[in-house]
Amino acid sequence: MTRLIFLGPPGAGKGTQAKTLAQHLNIPHISTGDILRQAMKEQTPLGIKAQGYMDKGELVPDKLVEDLVSERLQQADTHSGWILDGFPRTVNQAVFLDKLLHTLAQGGEKVVNLEVPDDVVVARLLERGRKDDTEEVIRTRLQVYRTETAPLIDYYRDRQQLLLINGNQSQEEVNNELEKAIAS
Ligand code: AMP
């Protein structure tokens, strides 16, 4: 049973690593960003509500993502574990998740923080060229990361759930370090 939360700044390689590891462990990779992008593409009510925030690089309101995570973690495929990628993004969301996991009798989750220096993050984001990766949006997303999401590192460190991984190495090396860290 593996339950993992992936933290790390945008461009740290979270998505790629989370996806690879989830496939390897045969557990669902739950990316709130992917779910929101899909909802936007399909213009569902959720997608329409999220669009303006996402286009600017801002966080969508907690309630929207909390509802979607709550629903997702109650689906049958999560019984064997999961990897959450991009959630929680704020301390409020982390508190919500604690309560949710308690209610669902799911626990023992570890938190992976992929550490990558700022200049590497910016270079990678510019290279990626996603629709929400223009320079101005990137600046906003990094700012939001620093003020809203980075405090989660201390939050989970205090609770002794944190695994620190060097994200500034090849994908394969990151993957190896990750697999070792979660096995120990
Ligand atoms: P990501 O693919 O994780 O970089 O997420 C892309 C965008 O989706 C973010 O810039 C936010 O606008 C939105 N988003 C994803 N996850 C969350 C979350 N947990 N809380 C608020 N907004 C989120």
PDB file of C-alpha atoms and ligand atoms in Angstrom:
ATOM      1  CA  MET A   1       0.000   0.000   0.000  1.00  0.00           C
ATOM      2  CA  THR A   2       1.577   3.258  -1.105  1.00  0.00           C
ATOM      3  CA  ARG A   3       0.025   6.666  -0.569  1.00  0.00           C
ATOM      4  CA  LEU A   4       2.152   9.561  -1.732  1.00  0.00           C
ATOM      5  CA  ILE A   5       1.757  13.304  -2.097  1.00  0.00           C
ATOM      6  CA  PHE A   6       4.057  15.085  -4.543  1.00  0.00           C
ATOM      7  CA  LEU A   7       5.118  18.625  -3.676  1.00  0.00           C
ATOM      8  CA  GLY A   8       7.642  20.792  -5.493  1.00  0.00           C
ATOM      9  CA  PRO A   9       7.604  23.959  -7.583  1.00  0.00           C
ATOM     10  CA  PRO A  10       6.067  24.008 -11.057  1.00  0.00           C
ATOM     11  CA  GLY A  11       8.671  22.635 -13.459  1.00  0.00           C
ATOM     12  CA  ALA A  12      10.278  20.365 -10.863  1.00  0.00           C
ATOM     13  CA  GLY A  13       9.278  17.285 -12.839  1.00  0.00           C
ATOM     14  CA  LYS A  14       6.521  16.294 -10.426  1.00  0.00           C
ATOM     15  CA  GLY A  15       4.079  15.200 -13.101  1.00  0.00           C
ATOM     16  CA  THR A  16       6.553  13.018 -14.974  1.00  0.00           C
ATOM     17  CA  GLN A  17       7.916  11.388 -11.834  1.00  0.00           C
ATOM     18  CA  ALA A  18       4.511  10.864 -10.254  1.00  0.00           C
ATOM     19  CA  LYS A  19       3.179   9.256 -13.419  1.00  0.00           C
ATOM     20  CA  THR A  20       6.168   6.922 -13.866  1.00  0.00           C
ATOM     21  CA  LEU A  21       6.090   5.821 -10.246  1.00  0.00           C
ATOM     22  CA  ALA A  22       2.314   5.298 -10.267  1.00  0.00           C
ATOM     23  CA  GLN A  23       2.608   3.066 -13.337  1.00  0.00           C
ATOM     24  CA  HIS A  24       5.409   1.118 -11.712  1.00  0.00           C
ATOM     25  CA  LEU A  25       3.409   0.626  -8.498  1.00  0.00           C
ATOM     26  CA  ASN A  26       0.168   0.083 -10.402  1.00  0.00           C
ATOM     27  CA  ILE A  27      -1.742   2.712  -8.433  1.00  0.00           C
ATOM     28  CA  PRO A  28      -3.666   5.741  -9.752  1.00  0.00           C
ATOM     29  CA  HIS A  29      -1.834   8.976 -10.496  1.00  0.00           C
ATOM     30  CA  ILE A  30      -4.222  11.725  -9.417  1.00  0.00           C
ATOM     31  CA  SER A  31      -3.161  15.084 -10.831  1.00  0.00           C
ATOM     32  CA  THR A  32      -5.543  17.916  -9.984  1.00  0.00           C
ATOM     33  CA  GLY A  33      -3.952  19.974 -12.789  1.00  0.00           C
ATOM     34  CA  ASP A  34      -4.654  17.206 -15.351  1.00  0.00           C
ATOM     35  CA  ILE A  35      -8.227  16.772 -14.110  1.00  0.00           C
ATOM     36  CA  LEU A  36      -8.841  20.530 -14.282  1.00  0.00           C
ATOM     37  CA  ARG A  37      -7.279  20.830 -17.757  1.00  0.00           C
ATOM     38  CA  GLN A  38      -9.496  17.988 -18.988  1.00  0.00           C
ATOM     39  CA  ALA A  39     -12.570  19.648 -17.436  1.00  0.00           C
ATOM     40  CA  MET A  40     -11.626  22.888 -19.183  1.00  0.00           C
ATOM     41  CA  LYS A  41     -11.266  21.113 -22.517  1.00  0.00           C
ATOM     42  CA  GLU A  42     -14.690  19.551 -22.101  1.00  0.00           C
ATOM     43  CA  GLN A  43     -16.114  22.843 -20.809  1.00  0.00           C
ATOM     44  CA  THR A  44     -17.791  21.120 -17.869  1.00  0.00           C
ATOM     45  CA  PRO A  45     -19.144  23.368 -15.071  1.00  0.00           C
ATOM     46  CA  LEU A  46     -15.928  22.689 -13.113  1.00  0.00           C
ATOM     47  CA  GLY A  47     -13.785  23.515 -16.148  1.00  0.00           C
ATOM     48  CA  ILE A  48     -15.639  26.750 -16.812  1.00  0.00           C
ATOM     49  CA  LYS A  49     -15.228  27.844 -13.193  1.00  0.00           C
ATOM     50  CA  ALA A  50     -11.500  26.966 -13.148  1.00  0.00           C
ATOM     51  CA  GLN A  51     -10.526  28.488 -16.480  1.00  0.00           C
ATOM     52  CA  GLY A  52      -9.920  32.121 -15.533  1.00  0.00           C
ATOM     53  CA  TYR A  53      -7.703  31.200 -12.586  1.00  0.00           C
ATOM     54  CA  MET A  54      -5.687  28.641 -14.513  1.00  0.00           C
ATOM     55  CA  ASP A  55      -5.090  30.932 -17.478  1.00  0.00           C
ATOM     56  CA  LYS A  56      -3.553  33.479 -15.102  1.00  0.00           C
ATOM     57  CA  GLY A  57      -1.478  30.961 -13.136  1.00  0.00           C
ATOM     58  CA  GLU A  58      -3.522  31.520  -9.981  1.00  0.00           C
ATOM     59  CA  LEU A  59      -4.874  28.789  -7.746  1.00  0.00           C
ATOM     60  CA  VAL A  60      -8.492  27.825  -8.281  1.00  0.00           C
ATOM     61  CA  PRO A  61     -10.616  28.164  -5.117  1.00  0.00           C
ATOM     62  CA  ASP A  62      -9.970  25.472  -2.486  1.00  0.00           C
ATOM     63  CA  LYS A  63     -13.566  24.245  -2.531  1.00  0.00           C
ATOM     64  CA  LEU A  64     -13.420  23.283  -6.227  1.00  0.00           C
ATOM     65  CA  VAL A  65     -10.323  21.112  -5.881  1.00  0.00           C
ATOM     66  CA  GLU A  66     -11.341  19.756  -2.480  1.00  0.00           C
ATOM     67  CA  ASP A  67     -14.617  18.462  -3.918  1.00  0.00           C
ATOM     68  CA  LEU A  68     -12.888  16.847  -6.835  1.00  0.00           C
ATOM     69  CA  VAL A  69     -10.233  15.169  -4.682  1.00  0.00           C
ATOM     70  CA  SER A  70     -12.842  13.977  -2.221  1.00  0.00           C
ATOM     71  CA  GLU A  71     -14.812  12.366  -5.026  1.00  0.00           C
ATOM     72  CA  ARG A  72     -11.706  10.883  -6.673  1.00  0.00           C
ATOM     73  CA  LEU A  73     -10.369   9.307  -3.455  1.00  0.00           C
ATOM     74  CA  GLN A  74     -13.640   7.455  -2.990  1.00  0.00           C
ATOM     75  CA  GLN A  75     -13.362   5.588  -6.274  1.00  0.00           C
ATOM     76  CA  ALA A  76     -12.608   1.876  -6.121  1.00  0.00           C
ATOM     77  CA  ASP A  77      -9.175   2.024  -7.766  1.00  0.00           C
ATOM     78  CA  THR A  78      -7.765   4.005  -4.818  1.00  0.00           C
ATOM     79  CA  HIS A  79      -8.014   1.041  -2.452  1.00  0.00           C
ATOM     80  CA  SER A  80      -4.542  -0.150  -3.412  1.00  0.00           C
ATOM     81  CA  GLY A  81      -2.995   3.305  -2.894  1.00  0.00           C
ATOM     82  CA  TRP A  82      -2.529   6.514  -4.865  1.00  0.00           C
ATOM     83  CA  ILE A  83      -0.212   9.323  -5.807  1.00  0.00           C
ATOM     84  CA  LEU A  84      -1.577  12.829  -5.422  1.00  0.00           C
ATOM     85  CA  ASP A  85       0.155  15.297  -7.729  1.00  0.00           C
ATOM     86  CA  GLY A  86      -0.585  19.006  -7.295  1.00  0.00           C
ATOM     87  CA  PHE A  87      -2.794  18.615  -4.230  1.00  0.00           C
ATOM     88  CA  PRO A  88      -2.611  19.918  -1.543  1.00  0.00           C
ATOM     89  CA  ARG A  89      -1.371  23.304  -2.726  1.00  0.00           C
ATOM     90  CA  THR A  90      -2.252  25.348   0.381  1.00  0.00           C
ATOM     91  CA  VAL A  91      -2.162  24.714   4.118  1.00  0.00           C
ATOM     92  CA  ASN A  92      -5.988  24.851   4.112  1.00  0.00           C
ATOM     93  CA  GLN A  93      -6.081  22.074   1.536  1.00  0.00           C
ATOM     94  CA  ALA A  94      -3.621  20.036   3.617  1.00  0.00           C
ATOM     95  CA  VAL A  95      -5.852  20.350   6.680  1.00  0.00           C
ATOM     96  CA  PHE A  96      -8.838  19.358   4.535  1.00  0.00           C
ATOM     97  CA  LEU A  97      -6.929  16.327   3.223  1.00  0.00           C
ATOM     98  CA  ASP A  98      -6.018  15.199   6.746  1.00  0.00           C
ATOM     99  CA  LYS A  99      -9.679  15.205   7.710  1.00  0.00           C
ATOM    100  CA  LEU A 100     -10.751  13.519   4.490  1.00  0.00           C
ATOM    101  CA  LEU A 101      -8.204  10.714   4.832  1.00  0.00           C
ATOM    102  CA  HIS A 102      -9.228  10.241   8.428  1.00  0.00           C
ATOM    103  CA  THR A 103     -12.896   9.956   7.394  1.00  0.00           C
ATOM    104  CA  LEU A 104     -12.021   7.509   4.613  1.00  0.00           C
ATOM    105  CA  ALA A 105      -9.764   5.520   6.962  1.00  0.00           C
ATOM    106  CA  GLN A 106      -6.840   6.066   4.606  1.00  0.00           C
ATOM    107  CA  GLY A 107      -3.548   7.064   6.217  1.00  0.00           C
ATOM    108  CA  GLY A 108       0.187   6.524   6.329  1.00  0.00           C
ATOM    109  CA  GLU A 109       0.790   8.889   3.439  1.00  0.00           C
ATOM    110  CA  LYS A 110       4.290  10.189   2.740  1.00  0.00           C
ATOM    111  CA  VAL A 111       5.123  13.475   1.100  1.00  0.00           C
ATOM    112  CA  VAL A 112       7.771  13.762  -1.594  1.00  0.00           C
ATOM    113  CA  ASN A 113       9.369  17.150  -2.132  1.00  0.00           C
ATOM    114  CA  LEU A 114      11.310  17.447  -5.375  1.00  0.00           C
ATOM    115  CA  GLU A 115      13.988  20.062  -4.807  1.00  0.00           C
ATOM    116  CA  VAL A 116      15.077  22.063  -7.845  1.00  0.00           C
ATOM    117  CA  PRO A 117      16.860  25.463  -7.895  1.00  0.00           C
ATOM    118  CA  ASP A 118      14.815  28.483  -9.110  1.00  0.00           C
ATOM    119  CA  ASP A 119      16.790  29.124 -12.307  1.00  0.00           C
ATOM    120  CA  VAL A 120      16.429  25.507 -13.411  1.00  0.00           C
ATOM    121  CA  VAL A 121      12.682  25.639 -12.771  1.00  0.00           C
ATOM    122  CA  VAL A 122      12.216  28.752 -14.935  1.00  0.00           C
ATOM    123  CA  ALA A 123      14.326  27.304 -17.768  1.00  0.00           C
ATOM    124  CA  ARG A 124      12.338  24.057 -17.715  1.00  0.00           C
ATOM    125  CA  LEU A 125       8.978  25.820 -17.715  1.00  0.00           C
ATOM    126  CA  LEU A 126       9.943  28.013 -20.665  1.00  0.00           C
ATOM    127  CA  GLU A 127      11.061  24.909 -22.553  1.00  0.00           C
ATOM    128  CA  ARG A 128       7.848  23.018 -21.809  1.00  0.00           C
ATOM    129  CA  GLY A 129       5.702  25.555 -23.651  1.00  0.00           C
ATOM    130  CA  ARG A 130       2.334  24.570 -22.160  1.00  0.00           C
ATOM    131  CA  LYS A 131      -0.509  27.065 -22.735  1.00  0.00           C
ATOM    132  CA  ASP A 132      -0.164  28.348 -19.144  1.00  0.00           C
ATOM    133  CA  ASP A 133       3.630  28.598 -19.450  1.00  0.00           C
ATOM    134  CA  THR A 134       4.043  32.140 -20.804  1.00  0.00           C
ATOM    135  CA  GLU A 135       6.623  34.220 -18.970  1.00  0.00           C
ATOM    136  CA  GLU A 136       4.112  36.295 -17.048  1.00  0.00           C
ATOM    137  CA  VAL A 137       2.023  33.292 -16.037  1.00  0.00           C
ATOM    138  CA  ILE A 138       5.190  31.453 -14.990  1.00  0.00           C
ATOM    139  CA  ARG A 139       6.114  34.377 -12.756  1.00  0.00           C
ATOM    140  CA  THR A 140       2.678  34.278 -11.131  1.00  0.00           C
ATOM    141  CA  ARG A 141       2.793  30.503 -10.662  1.00  0.00           C
ATOM    142  CA  LEU A 142       6.211  30.679  -8.971  1.00  0.00           C
ATOM    143  CA  GLN A 143       5.048  33.503  -6.732  1.00  0.00           C
ATOM    144  CA  VAL A 144       1.927  31.530  -5.787  1.00  0.00           C
ATOM    145  CA  TYR A 145       4.103  28.484  -5.139  1.00  0.00           C
ATOM    146  CA  ARG A 146       6.368  30.418  -2.768  1.00  0.00           C
ATOM    147  CA  THR A 147       3.619  32.067  -0.770  1.00  0.00           C
ATOM    148  CA  GLU A 148       0.914  29.375  -0.783  1.00  0.00           C
ATOM    149  CA  THR A 149       2.534  25.987  -1.358  1.00  0.00           C
ATOM    150  CA  ALA A 150       6.108  26.142  -0.012  1.00  0.00           C
ATOM    151  CA  PRO A 151       4.826  26.421   3.612  1.00  0.00           C
ATOM    152  CA  LEU A 152       3.620  22.830   3.197  1.00  0.00           C
ATOM    153  CA  ILE A 153       7.244  21.672   3.320  1.00  0.00           C
ATOM    154  CA  ASP A 154       7.485  22.702   6.973  1.00  0.00           C
ATOM    155  CA  TYR A 155       3.958  21.491   7.647  1.00  0.00           C
ATOM    156  CA  TYR A 156       4.839  17.952   6.570  1.00  0.00           C
ATOM    157  CA  ARG A 157       8.380  18.075   7.965  1.00  0.00           C
ATOM    158  CA  ASP A 158       6.948  18.818  11.418  1.00  0.00           C
ATOM    159  CA  ARG A 159       4.705  15.805  11.047  1.00  0.00           C
ATOM    160  CA  GLN A 160       7.645  13.652   9.957  1.00  0.00           C
ATOM    161  CA  GLN A 161       6.041  12.705   6.660  1.00  0.00           C
ATOM    162  CA  LEU A 162       8.548  14.444   4.398  1.00  0.00           C
ATOM    163  CA  LEU A 163      10.935  12.760   1.944  1.00  0.00           C
ATOM    164  CA  LEU A 164      13.410  15.144   0.279  1.00  0.00           C
ATOM    165  CA  ILE A 165      14.471  14.199  -3.244  1.00  0.00           C
ATOM    166  CA  ASN A 166      17.006  15.963  -5.439  1.00  0.00           C
ATOM    167  CA  GLY A 167      15.001  16.867  -8.545  1.00  0.00           C
ATOM    168  CA  ASN A 168      17.993  18.439 -10.277  1.00  0.00           C
ATOM    169  CA  GLN A 169      19.318  15.283 -11.924  1.00  0.00           C
ATOM    170  CA  SER A 170      18.256  13.077 -14.820  1.00  0.00           C
ATOM    171  CA  GLN A 171      14.743  11.615 -14.818  1.00  0.00           C
ATOM    172  CA  GLU A 172      16.177   8.183 -14.289  1.00  0.00           C
ATOM    173  CA  GLU A 173      18.300   9.280 -11.344  1.00  0.00           C
ATOM    174  CA  VAL A 174      15.336  11.036  -9.735  1.00  0.00           C
ATOM    175  CA  ASN A 175      13.253   7.911 -10.242  1.00  0.00           C
ATOM    176  CA  ASN A 176      15.934   5.716  -8.627  1.00  0.00           C
ATOM    177  CA  GLU A 177      16.294   8.028  -5.640  1.00  0.00           C
ATOM    178  CA  LEU A 178      12.518   8.094  -5.244  1.00  0.00           C
ATOM    179  CA  GLU A 179      12.106   4.342  -5.330  1.00  0.00           C
ATOM    180  CA  LYS A 180      14.813   3.952  -2.708  1.00  0.00           C
ATOM    181  CA  ALA A 181      13.272   6.612  -0.485  1.00  0.00           C
ATOM    182  CA  ILE A 182       9.792   5.117  -0.496  1.00  0.00           C
ATOM    183  CA  ALA A 183      11.107   1.593   0.060  1.00  0.00           C
ATOM    184  CA  SER A 184      13.006   2.546   3.226  1.00  0.00           C
TER     185      SER A 184
HETATM  186  P1  AMP B   1      -0.450  21.846 -12.310  1.00  0.00           P
HETATM  187  O1  AMP B   1      -0.668  21.030 -13.526  1.00  0.00           O
HETATM  188  O2  AMP B   1      -0.405  21.024 -11.045  1.00  0.00           O
HETATM  189  O3  AMP B   1       0.727  22.757 -12.447  1.00  0.00           O
HETATM  190  O4  AMP B   1      -1.747  22.794 -12.136  1.00  0.00           O
HETATM  191  C1  AMP B   1      -2.104  23.706 -13.145  1.00  0.00           C
HETATM  192  C2  AMP B   1      -3.069  24.733 -12.581  1.00  0.00           C
HETATM  193  O5  AMP B   1      -4.242  24.084 -12.072  1.00  0.00           O
HETATM  194  C3  AMP B   1      -2.535  25.568 -11.421  1.00  0.00           C
HETATM  195  O6  AMP B   1      -1.805  26.677 -11.859  1.00  0.00           O
HETATM  196  C4  AMP B   1      -3.844  25.968 -10.729  1.00  0.00           C
HETATM  197  O7  AMP B   1      -4.488  27.033 -11.429  1.00  0.00           O
HETATM  198  C5  AMP B   1      -4.707  24.738 -10.899  1.00  0.00           C
HETATM  199  N1  AMP B   1      -4.558  23.795  -9.752  1.00  0.00           N
HETATM  200  C6  AMP B   1      -4.062  22.522  -9.790  1.00  0.00           C
HETATM  201  N2  AMP B   1      -4.089  21.959  -8.577  1.00  0.00           N
HETATM  202  C7  AMP B   1      -4.604  22.893  -7.734  1.00  0.00           C
HETATM  203  C8  AMP B   1      -4.875  22.923  -6.335  1.00  0.00           C
HETATM  204  N3  AMP B   1      -4.585  21.875  -5.538  1.00  0.00           N
HETATM  205  N4  AMP B   1      -5.390  24.064  -5.817  1.00  0.00           N
HETATM  206  C9  AMP B   1      -5.681  25.116  -6.584  1.00  0.00           C
HETATM  207  N5  AMP B   1      -5.439  25.167  -7.902  1.00  0.00           N
HETATM  208  C10 AMP B   1      -4.904  24.068  -8.493  1.00  0.00           C
END
